[in-house]
Amino acid sequence: MEKSYIWSIYNRVSHILTIILFGVCYLLADYEDNLSYHAIAGYLLGVVFLLRIIWGFIGSRYSRFRDFNFDGKDLKEYLLSPLSETKEYAGHNPASSYAIIAMMVLVFLSIFTGTLAFGIQEGQGLFSSLYSDGENHFFKDVHEIFVNLFLIIIGIHIAGALMDKYIKKGDAIDSMITGYKKLSQNENVRMNILQKLYIILAAAAFLYCVYYLGFTENIFIA
């Protein structure tokens, strides 16, 4: 077995940010006094996923959507063999490939409906012009449905990762921390200058959004 560098710093940091921001969003959702902070965390989560989508087209090899595994046969084998070894996957296995796409769709729908609800009910945010005295709860209810679906996918994803680590003795969780996986052959990825430049620009864009959303009032003016 060889130790191969699979996940770049970009993948690992965006993964951690997703966990933190979703956790903040979820914990603050029921506190009216902290609704603005809930919205800020939601917007930032959207930024992380938007940047991740771009990375899915220009990023390092196993980060790209074209290297995801959507083969139905492989998915069936992976899901029906929870207690045994399956085919080796340097990048995303079939289950995580589908899970990531599902999470991206649900994040978009959650943020879009949440932003609509924030504008219609609170008169704040990108859709503040749609304010209607806070009586329309439709988008809030739909928002909660998408968030709960997202939470279910996260739960399945976590269960799969724990199964990989403690039952199959894999290193999917460890690799998302260190970037390295143990594989039968060397699969090291190297980033080109464009990818390195994108990481710098993505970090700058995210930090600017943190400043703009966290330290200005512009986004919340009705």
PDB file of C-alpha atoms in Angstrom:
ATOM      1  CA  MET A   1       0.000   0.000   0.000  1.00  0.00           C
ATOM      2  CA  GLU A   2       1.220   3.491  -0.873  1.00  0.00           C
ATOM      3  CA  LYS A   3       0.313   6.781   0.754  1.00  0.00           C
ATOM      4  CA  SER A   4      -1.098   9.065  -1.927  1.00  0.00           C
ATOM      5  CA  TYR A   5      -1.968  12.746  -1.693  1.00  0.00           C
ATOM      6  CA  ILE A   6      -5.594  12.875  -2.900  1.00  0.00           C
ATOM      7  CA  TRP A   7      -7.393  15.802  -1.246  1.00  0.00           C
ATOM      8  CA  SER A   8      -5.928  19.285  -1.614  1.00  0.00           C
ATOM      9  CA  ILE A   9      -6.051  21.926   1.104  1.00  0.00           C
ATOM     10  CA  TYR A  10      -9.007  23.425  -0.754  1.00  0.00           C
ATOM     11  CA  ASN A  11     -11.108  20.261  -0.409  1.00  0.00           C
ATOM     12  CA  ARG A  12     -10.289  19.859   3.268  1.00  0.00           C
ATOM     13  CA  VAL A  13     -10.927  23.472   4.263  1.00  0.00           C
ATOM     14  CA  SER A  14     -14.196  23.693   2.309  1.00  0.00           C
ATOM     15  CA  HIS A  15     -15.308  20.445   3.970  1.00  0.00           C
ATOM     16  CA  ILE A  16     -14.594  21.854   7.444  1.00  0.00           C
ATOM     17  CA  LEU A  17     -16.293  25.171   6.618  1.00  0.00           C
ATOM     18  CA  THR A  18     -19.387  23.320   5.411  1.00  0.00           C
ATOM     19  CA  ILE A  19     -19.638  21.439   8.715  1.00  0.00           C
ATOM     20  CA  ILE A  20     -19.134  24.581  10.814  1.00  0.00           C
ATOM     21  CA  LEU A  21     -21.466  26.843   8.840  1.00  0.00           C
ATOM     22  CA  PHE A  22     -24.273  24.312   8.614  1.00  0.00           C
ATOM     23  CA  GLY A  23     -23.940  23.659  12.340  1.00  0.00           C
ATOM     24  CA  VAL A  24     -24.190  27.384  13.090  1.00  0.00           C
ATOM     25  CA  CYS A  25     -27.193  27.758  10.772  1.00  0.00           C
ATOM     26  CA  TYR A  26     -29.004  24.838  12.349  1.00  0.00           C
ATOM     27  CA  LEU A  27     -28.324  25.858  15.949  1.00  0.00           C
ATOM     28  CA  LEU A  28     -29.449  29.457  15.406  1.00  0.00           C
ATOM     29  CA  ALA A  29     -32.537  28.644  13.323  1.00  0.00           C
ATOM     30  CA  ASP A  30     -34.997  28.756  16.237  1.00  0.00           C
ATOM     31  CA  TYR A  31     -33.710  31.941  17.853  1.00  0.00           C
ATOM     32  CA  GLU A  32     -35.426  35.034  16.454  1.00  0.00           C
ATOM     33  CA  ASP A  33     -32.878  37.363  18.082  1.00  0.00           C
ATOM     34  CA  ASN A  34     -30.083  35.642  16.179  1.00  0.00           C
ATOM     35  CA  LEU A  35     -31.850  35.381  12.820  1.00  0.00           C
ATOM     36  CA  SER A  36     -29.378  37.741  11.154  1.00  0.00           C
ATOM     37  CA  TYR A  37     -26.487  35.510  12.226  1.00  0.00           C
ATOM     38  CA  HIS A  38     -28.398  32.503  10.910  1.00  0.00           C
ATOM     39  CA  ALA A  39     -28.747  34.321   7.576  1.00  0.00           C
ATOM     40  CA  ILE A  40     -25.070  35.293   7.495  1.00  0.00           C
ATOM     41  CA  ALA A  41     -23.988  31.690   8.080  1.00  0.00           C
ATOM     42  CA  GLY A  42     -26.439  30.564   5.379  1.00  0.00           C
ATOM     43  CA  TYR A  43     -25.103  33.046   2.838  1.00  0.00           C
ATOM     44  CA  LEU A  44     -21.521  32.004   3.618  1.00  0.00           C
ATOM     45  CA  LEU A  45     -22.482  28.341   3.234  1.00  0.00           C
ATOM     46  CA  GLY A  46     -23.841  29.233  -0.190  1.00  0.00           C
ATOM     47  CA  VAL A  47     -20.549  30.928  -1.076  1.00  0.00           C
ATOM     48  CA  VAL A  48     -18.595  27.823  -0.029  1.00  0.00           C
ATOM     49  CA  PHE A  49     -20.766  25.577  -2.197  1.00  0.00           C
ATOM     50  CA  LEU A  50     -20.651  27.958  -5.177  1.00  0.00           C
ATOM     51  CA  LEU A  51     -16.864  28.008  -5.009  1.00  0.00           C
ATOM     52  CA  ARG A  52     -16.862  24.201  -4.637  1.00  0.00           C
ATOM     53  CA  ILE A  53     -18.964  23.850  -7.793  1.00  0.00           C
ATOM     54  CA  ILE A  54     -16.393  25.885  -9.726  1.00  0.00           C
ATOM     55  CA  TRP A  55     -13.651  23.719  -8.214  1.00  0.00           C
ATOM     56  CA  GLY A  56     -15.574  20.709  -9.480  1.00  0.00           C
ATOM     57  CA  PHE A  57     -14.756  21.813 -13.038  1.00  0.00           C
ATOM     58  CA  ILE A  58     -11.222  23.198 -12.681  1.00  0.00           C
ATOM     59  CA  GLY A  59      -9.904  21.549  -9.510  1.00  0.00           C
ATOM     60  CA  SER A  60      -7.460  18.726  -8.878  1.00  0.00           C
ATOM     61  CA  ARG A  61      -8.187  15.337 -10.446  1.00  0.00           C
ATOM     62  CA  TYR A  62     -10.369  13.632  -7.836  1.00  0.00           C
ATOM     63  CA  SER A  63     -12.199  16.853  -7.007  1.00  0.00           C
ATOM     64  CA  ARG A  64     -13.704  17.166 -10.481  1.00  0.00           C
ATOM     65  CA  PHE A  65     -17.254  16.073 -11.223  1.00  0.00           C
ATOM     66  CA  ARG A  66     -16.050  14.062 -14.215  1.00  0.00           C
ATOM     67  CA  ASP A  67     -14.071  11.859 -11.823  1.00  0.00           C
ATOM     68  CA  PHE A  68     -17.071  11.166  -9.584  1.00  0.00           C
ATOM     69  CA  ASN A  69     -18.385   7.610  -9.827  1.00  0.00           C
ATOM     70  CA  PHE A  70     -22.048   7.443 -10.907  1.00  0.00           C
ATOM     71  CA  ASP A  71     -21.886   3.855 -12.153  1.00  0.00           C
ATOM     72  CA  GLY A  72     -25.051   2.084 -10.999  1.00  0.00           C
ATOM     73  CA  LYS A  73     -23.357  -1.305 -10.823  1.00  0.00           C
ATOM     74  CA  ASP A  74     -20.566   0.038  -8.609  1.00  0.00           C
ATOM     75  CA  LEU A  75     -23.115   1.786  -6.387  1.00  0.00           C
ATOM     76  CA  LYS A  76     -25.114  -1.416  -5.970  1.00  0.00           C
ATOM     77  CA  GLU A  77     -21.985  -3.399  -5.115  1.00  0.00           C
ATOM     78  CA  TYR A  78     -20.857  -0.759  -2.621  1.00  0.00           C
ATOM     79  CA  LEU A  79     -24.238  -0.514  -0.858  1.00  0.00           C
ATOM     80  CA  LEU A  80     -24.840  -4.274  -0.758  1.00  0.00           C
ATOM     81  CA  SER A  81     -21.417  -5.038   0.698  1.00  0.00           C
ATOM     82  CA  PRO A  82     -21.344  -2.964   3.903  1.00  0.00           C
ATOM     83  CA  LEU A  83     -19.316  -5.549   5.833  1.00  0.00           C
ATOM     84  CA  SER A  84     -16.849  -6.596   3.170  1.00  0.00           C
ATOM     85  CA  GLU A  85     -14.122  -5.021   1.112  1.00  0.00           C
ATOM     86  CA  THR A  86     -15.159  -3.511  -2.202  1.00  0.00           C
ATOM     87  CA  LYS A  87     -13.384  -1.983  -5.145  1.00  0.00           C
ATOM     88  CA  GLU A  88     -10.707   0.568  -4.241  1.00  0.00           C
ATOM     89  CA  TYR A  89     -11.602   4.208  -4.850  1.00  0.00           C
ATOM     90  CA  ALA A  90      -8.866   6.816  -4.868  1.00  0.00           C
ATOM     91  CA  GLY A  91     -11.417   9.620  -5.029  1.00  0.00           C
ATOM     92  CA  HIS A  92     -15.117   9.560  -4.220  1.00  0.00           C
ATOM     93  CA  ASN A  93     -16.822   6.211  -3.971  1.00  0.00           C
ATOM     94  CA  PRO A  94     -20.229   5.829  -5.712  1.00  0.00           C
ATOM     95  CA  ALA A  95     -22.258   6.560  -2.553  1.00  0.00           C
ATOM     96  CA  SER A  96     -20.350   9.742  -1.697  1.00  0.00           C
ATOM     97  CA  SER A  97     -20.519  10.875  -5.336  1.00  0.00           C
ATOM     98  CA  TYR A  98     -24.308  10.800  -5.275  1.00  0.00           C
ATOM     99  CA  ALA A  99     -24.409  12.229  -1.740  1.00  0.00           C
ATOM    100  CA  ILE A 100     -22.321  15.253  -2.672  1.00  0.00           C
ATOM    101  CA  ILE A 101     -24.489  16.085  -5.680  1.00  0.00           C
ATOM    102  CA  ALA A 102     -27.625  15.686  -3.540  1.00  0.00           C
ATOM    103  CA  MET A 103     -26.156  17.974  -0.883  1.00  0.00           C
ATOM    104  CA  MET A 104     -25.250  20.621  -3.435  1.00  0.00           C
ATOM    105  CA  VAL A 105     -28.801  20.627  -4.827  1.00  0.00           C
ATOM    106  CA  LEU A 106     -30.341  20.741  -1.339  1.00  0.00           C
ATOM    107  CA  VAL A 107     -28.009  23.518  -0.190  1.00  0.00           C
ATOM    108  CA  PHE A 108     -29.008  25.631  -3.180  1.00  0.00           C
ATOM    109  CA  LEU A 109     -32.716  25.020  -2.566  1.00  0.00           C
ATOM    110  CA  SER A 110     -32.347  25.610   1.184  1.00  0.00           C
ATOM    111  CA  ILE A 111     -30.521  28.905   0.738  1.00  0.00           C
ATOM    112  CA  PHE A 112     -32.822  30.117  -2.035  1.00  0.00           C
ATOM    113  CA  THR A 113     -36.014  29.421  -0.080  1.00  0.00           C
ATOM    114  CA  GLY A 114     -34.421  30.695   3.135  1.00  0.00           C
ATOM    115  CA  THR A 115     -33.449  33.939   1.434  1.00  0.00           C
ATOM    116  CA  LEU A 116     -36.985  34.309   0.114  1.00  0.00           C
ATOM    117  CA  ALA A 117     -38.426  33.677   3.577  1.00  0.00           C
ATOM    118  CA  PHE A 118     -35.979  36.167   5.119  1.00  0.00           C
ATOM    119  CA  GLY A 119     -37.074  38.834   2.657  1.00  0.00           C
ATOM    120  CA  ILE A 120     -40.816  38.149   2.720  1.00  0.00           C
ATOM    121  CA  GLN A 121     -41.161  37.709   6.488  1.00  0.00           C
ATOM    122  CA  GLU A 122     -38.395  39.923   7.876  1.00  0.00           C
ATOM    123  CA  GLY A 123     -37.951  42.477   5.098  1.00  0.00           C
ATOM    124  CA  GLN A 124     -34.214  41.834   5.022  1.00  0.00           C
ATOM    125  CA  GLY A 125     -31.644  40.328   2.703  1.00  0.00           C
ATOM    126  CA  LEU A 126     -31.551  39.948  -1.060  1.00  0.00           C
ATOM    127  CA  PHE A 127     -35.351  39.733  -1.386  1.00  0.00           C
ATOM    128  CA  SER A 128     -36.255  42.456   1.124  1.00  0.00           C
ATOM    129  CA  SER A 129     -38.361  44.188  -1.556  1.00  0.00           C
ATOM    130  CA  LEU A 130     -40.851  41.271  -1.306  1.00  0.00           C
ATOM    131  CA  TYR A 131     -41.659  42.034   2.343  1.00  0.00           C
ATOM    132  CA  SER A 132     -45.329  41.366   3.132  1.00  0.00           C
ATOM    133  CA  ASP A 133     -45.784  42.084   6.850  1.00  0.00           C
ATOM    134  CA  GLY A 134     -44.346  38.687   7.747  1.00  0.00           C
ATOM    135  CA  GLU A 135     -47.591  36.803   7.202  1.00  0.00           C
ATOM    136  CA  ASN A 136     -46.480  34.508   4.390  1.00  0.00           C
ATOM    137  CA  HIS A 137     -44.856  31.398   5.901  1.00  0.00           C
ATOM    138  CA  PHE A 138     -44.846  29.270   2.750  1.00  0.00           C
ATOM    139  CA  PHE A 139     -41.171  29.691   1.905  1.00  0.00           C
ATOM    140  CA  LYS A 140     -40.153  29.244   5.537  1.00  0.00           C
ATOM    141  CA  ASP A 141     -41.965  25.888   5.618  1.00  0.00           C
ATOM    142  CA  VAL A 142     -40.422  24.808   2.305  1.00  0.00           C
ATOM    143  CA  HIS A 143     -37.023  25.994   3.554  1.00  0.00           C
ATOM    144  CA  GLU A 144     -37.335  23.755   6.617  1.00  0.00           C
ATOM    145  CA  ILE A 145     -38.241  20.768   4.432  1.00  0.00           C
ATOM    146  CA  PHE A 146     -35.106  21.177   2.309  1.00  0.00           C
ATOM    147  CA  VAL A 147     -32.939  21.713   5.391  1.00  0.00           C
ATOM    148  CA  ASN A 148     -34.266  18.534   6.994  1.00  0.00           C
ATOM    149  CA  LEU A 149     -33.653  16.587   3.773  1.00  0.00           C
ATOM    150  CA  PHE A 150     -30.126  17.979   3.756  1.00  0.00           C
ATOM    151  CA  LEU A 151     -29.710  16.857   7.368  1.00  0.00           C
ATOM    152  CA  ILE A 152     -30.829  13.333   6.426  1.00  0.00           C
ATOM    153  CA  ILE A 153     -28.262  13.173   3.599  1.00  0.00           C
ATOM    154  CA  ILE A 154     -25.590  14.401   6.012  1.00  0.00           C
ATOM    155  CA  GLY A 155     -26.573  11.686   8.480  1.00  0.00           C
ATOM    156  CA  ILE A 156     -26.317   8.999   5.796  1.00  0.00           C
ATOM    157  CA  HIS A 157     -22.991  10.446   4.651  1.00  0.00           C
ATOM    158  CA  ILE A 158     -21.599  10.389   8.198  1.00  0.00           C
ATOM    159  CA  ALA A 159     -22.877   6.841   8.747  1.00  0.00           C
ATOM    160  CA  GLY A 160     -21.136   5.741   5.543  1.00  0.00           C
ATOM    161  CA  ALA A 161     -17.882   7.404   6.598  1.00  0.00           C
ATOM    162  CA  LEU A 162     -17.996   5.754  10.031  1.00  0.00           C
ATOM    163  CA  MET A 163     -18.747   2.388   8.439  1.00  0.00           C
ATOM    164  CA  ASP A 164     -15.747   2.854   6.150  1.00  0.00           C
ATOM    165  CA  LYS A 165     -13.477   3.637   9.096  1.00  0.00           C
ATOM    166  CA  TYR A 166     -14.601   1.150  11.734  1.00  0.00           C
ATOM    167  CA  ILE A 167     -15.980  -1.759   9.702  1.00  0.00           C
ATOM    168  CA  LYS A 168     -14.108  -1.676   6.407  1.00  0.00           C
ATOM    169  CA  LYS A 169     -11.012  -0.236   8.096  1.00  0.00           C
ATOM    170  CA  GLY A 170     -10.731   2.440   5.404  1.00  0.00           C
ATOM    171  CA  ASP A 171      -9.225   5.885   5.755  1.00  0.00           C
ATOM    172  CA  ALA A 172     -11.812   8.149   4.128  1.00  0.00           C
ATOM    173  CA  ILE A 173     -12.230  10.224   7.304  1.00  0.00           C
ATOM    174  CA  ASP A 174      -8.500  10.452   7.968  1.00  0.00           C
ATOM    175  CA  SER A 175      -7.835  11.454   4.364  1.00  0.00           C
ATOM    176  CA  MET A 176     -10.208  14.418   4.664  1.00  0.00           C
ATOM    177  CA  ILE A 177      -8.013  15.657   7.519  1.00  0.00           C
ATOM    178  CA  THR A 178      -4.539  14.852   6.198  1.00  0.00           C
ATOM    179  CA  GLY A 179      -5.218  14.752   2.451  1.00  0.00           C
ATOM    180  CA  TYR A 180      -3.597  11.310   2.157  1.00  0.00           C
ATOM    181  CA  LYS A 181      -5.064   7.876   1.384  1.00  0.00           C
ATOM    182  CA  LYS A 182      -3.430   4.448   1.456  1.00  0.00           C
ATOM    183  CA  LEU A 183      -3.829   2.909  -1.992  1.00  0.00           C
ATOM    184  CA  SER A 184      -2.453  -0.049  -3.897  1.00  0.00           C
ATOM    185  CA  GLN A 185      -0.525   2.295  -6.192  1.00  0.00           C
ATOM    186  CA  ASN A 186       0.666   5.880  -6.199  1.00  0.00           C
ATOM    187  CA  GLU A 187      -2.180   8.252  -7.114  1.00  0.00           C
ATOM    188  CA  ASN A 188      -0.677  11.550  -5.974  1.00  0.00           C
ATOM    189  CA  VAL A 189      -2.369  14.627  -7.394  1.00  0.00           C
ATOM    190  CA  ARG A 190      -0.493  17.784  -8.275  1.00  0.00           C
ATOM    191  CA  MET A 191      -2.059  21.185  -8.740  1.00  0.00           C
ATOM    192  CA  ASN A 192      -1.213  23.427 -11.656  1.00  0.00           C
ATOM    193  CA  ILE A 193      -0.744  27.197 -11.432  1.00  0.00           C
ATOM    194  CA  LEU A 194      -4.384  27.889 -12.353  1.00  0.00           C
ATOM    195  CA  GLN A 195      -5.642  25.699  -9.521  1.00  0.00           C
ATOM    196  CA  LYS A 196      -3.280  27.305  -7.006  1.00  0.00           C
ATOM    197  CA  LEU A 197      -4.359  30.766  -8.169  1.00  0.00           C
ATOM    198  CA  TYR A 198      -8.009  29.771  -7.829  1.00  0.00           C
ATOM    199  CA  ILE A 199      -7.455  28.670  -4.228  1.00  0.00           C
ATOM    200  CA  ILE A 200      -5.976  32.094  -3.415  1.00  0.00           C
ATOM    201  CA  LEU A 201      -8.833  33.935  -5.164  1.00  0.00           C
ATOM    202  CA  ALA A 202     -11.463  31.687  -3.545  1.00  0.00           C
ATOM    203  CA  ALA A 203      -9.992  32.337  -0.087  1.00  0.00           C
ATOM    204  CA  ALA A 204      -9.965  36.089  -0.773  1.00  0.00           C
ATOM    205  CA  ALA A 205     -13.574  35.989  -2.028  1.00  0.00           C
ATOM    206  CA  PHE A 206     -14.739  34.060   1.049  1.00  0.00           C
ATOM    207  CA  LEU A 207     -12.958  36.404   3.461  1.00  0.00           C
ATOM    208  CA  TYR A 208     -14.452  39.411   1.668  1.00  0.00           C
ATOM    209  CA  CYS A 209     -17.923  37.887   2.064  1.00  0.00           C
ATOM    210  CA  VAL A 210     -17.246  37.320   5.772  1.00  0.00           C
ATOM    211  CA  TYR A 211     -16.314  40.995   6.100  1.00  0.00           C
ATOM    212  CA  TYR A 212     -19.215  42.255   3.993  1.00  0.00           C
ATOM    213  CA  LEU A 213     -21.861  40.131   5.708  1.00  0.00           C
ATOM    214  CA  GLY A 214     -20.443  40.289   9.204  1.00  0.00           C
ATOM    215  CA  PHE A 215     -19.288  43.882   9.476  1.00  0.00           C
ATOM    216  CA  THR A 216     -21.651  45.890   7.259  1.00  0.00           C
ATOM    217  CA  GLU A 217     -25.397  46.349   7.386  1.00  0.00           C
ATOM    218  CA  ASN A 218     -25.932  46.619   3.625  1.00  0.00           C
ATOM    219  CA  ILE A 219     -27.268  43.117   3.051  1.00  0.00           C
ATOM    220  CA  PHE A 220     -29.905  43.489   5.762  1.00  0.00           C
ATOM    221  CA  ILE A 221     -31.381  46.859   4.856  1.00  0.00           C
ATOM    222  CA  ALA A 222     -35.045  46.653   3.838  1.00  0.00           C
TER     223      ALA A 222
END
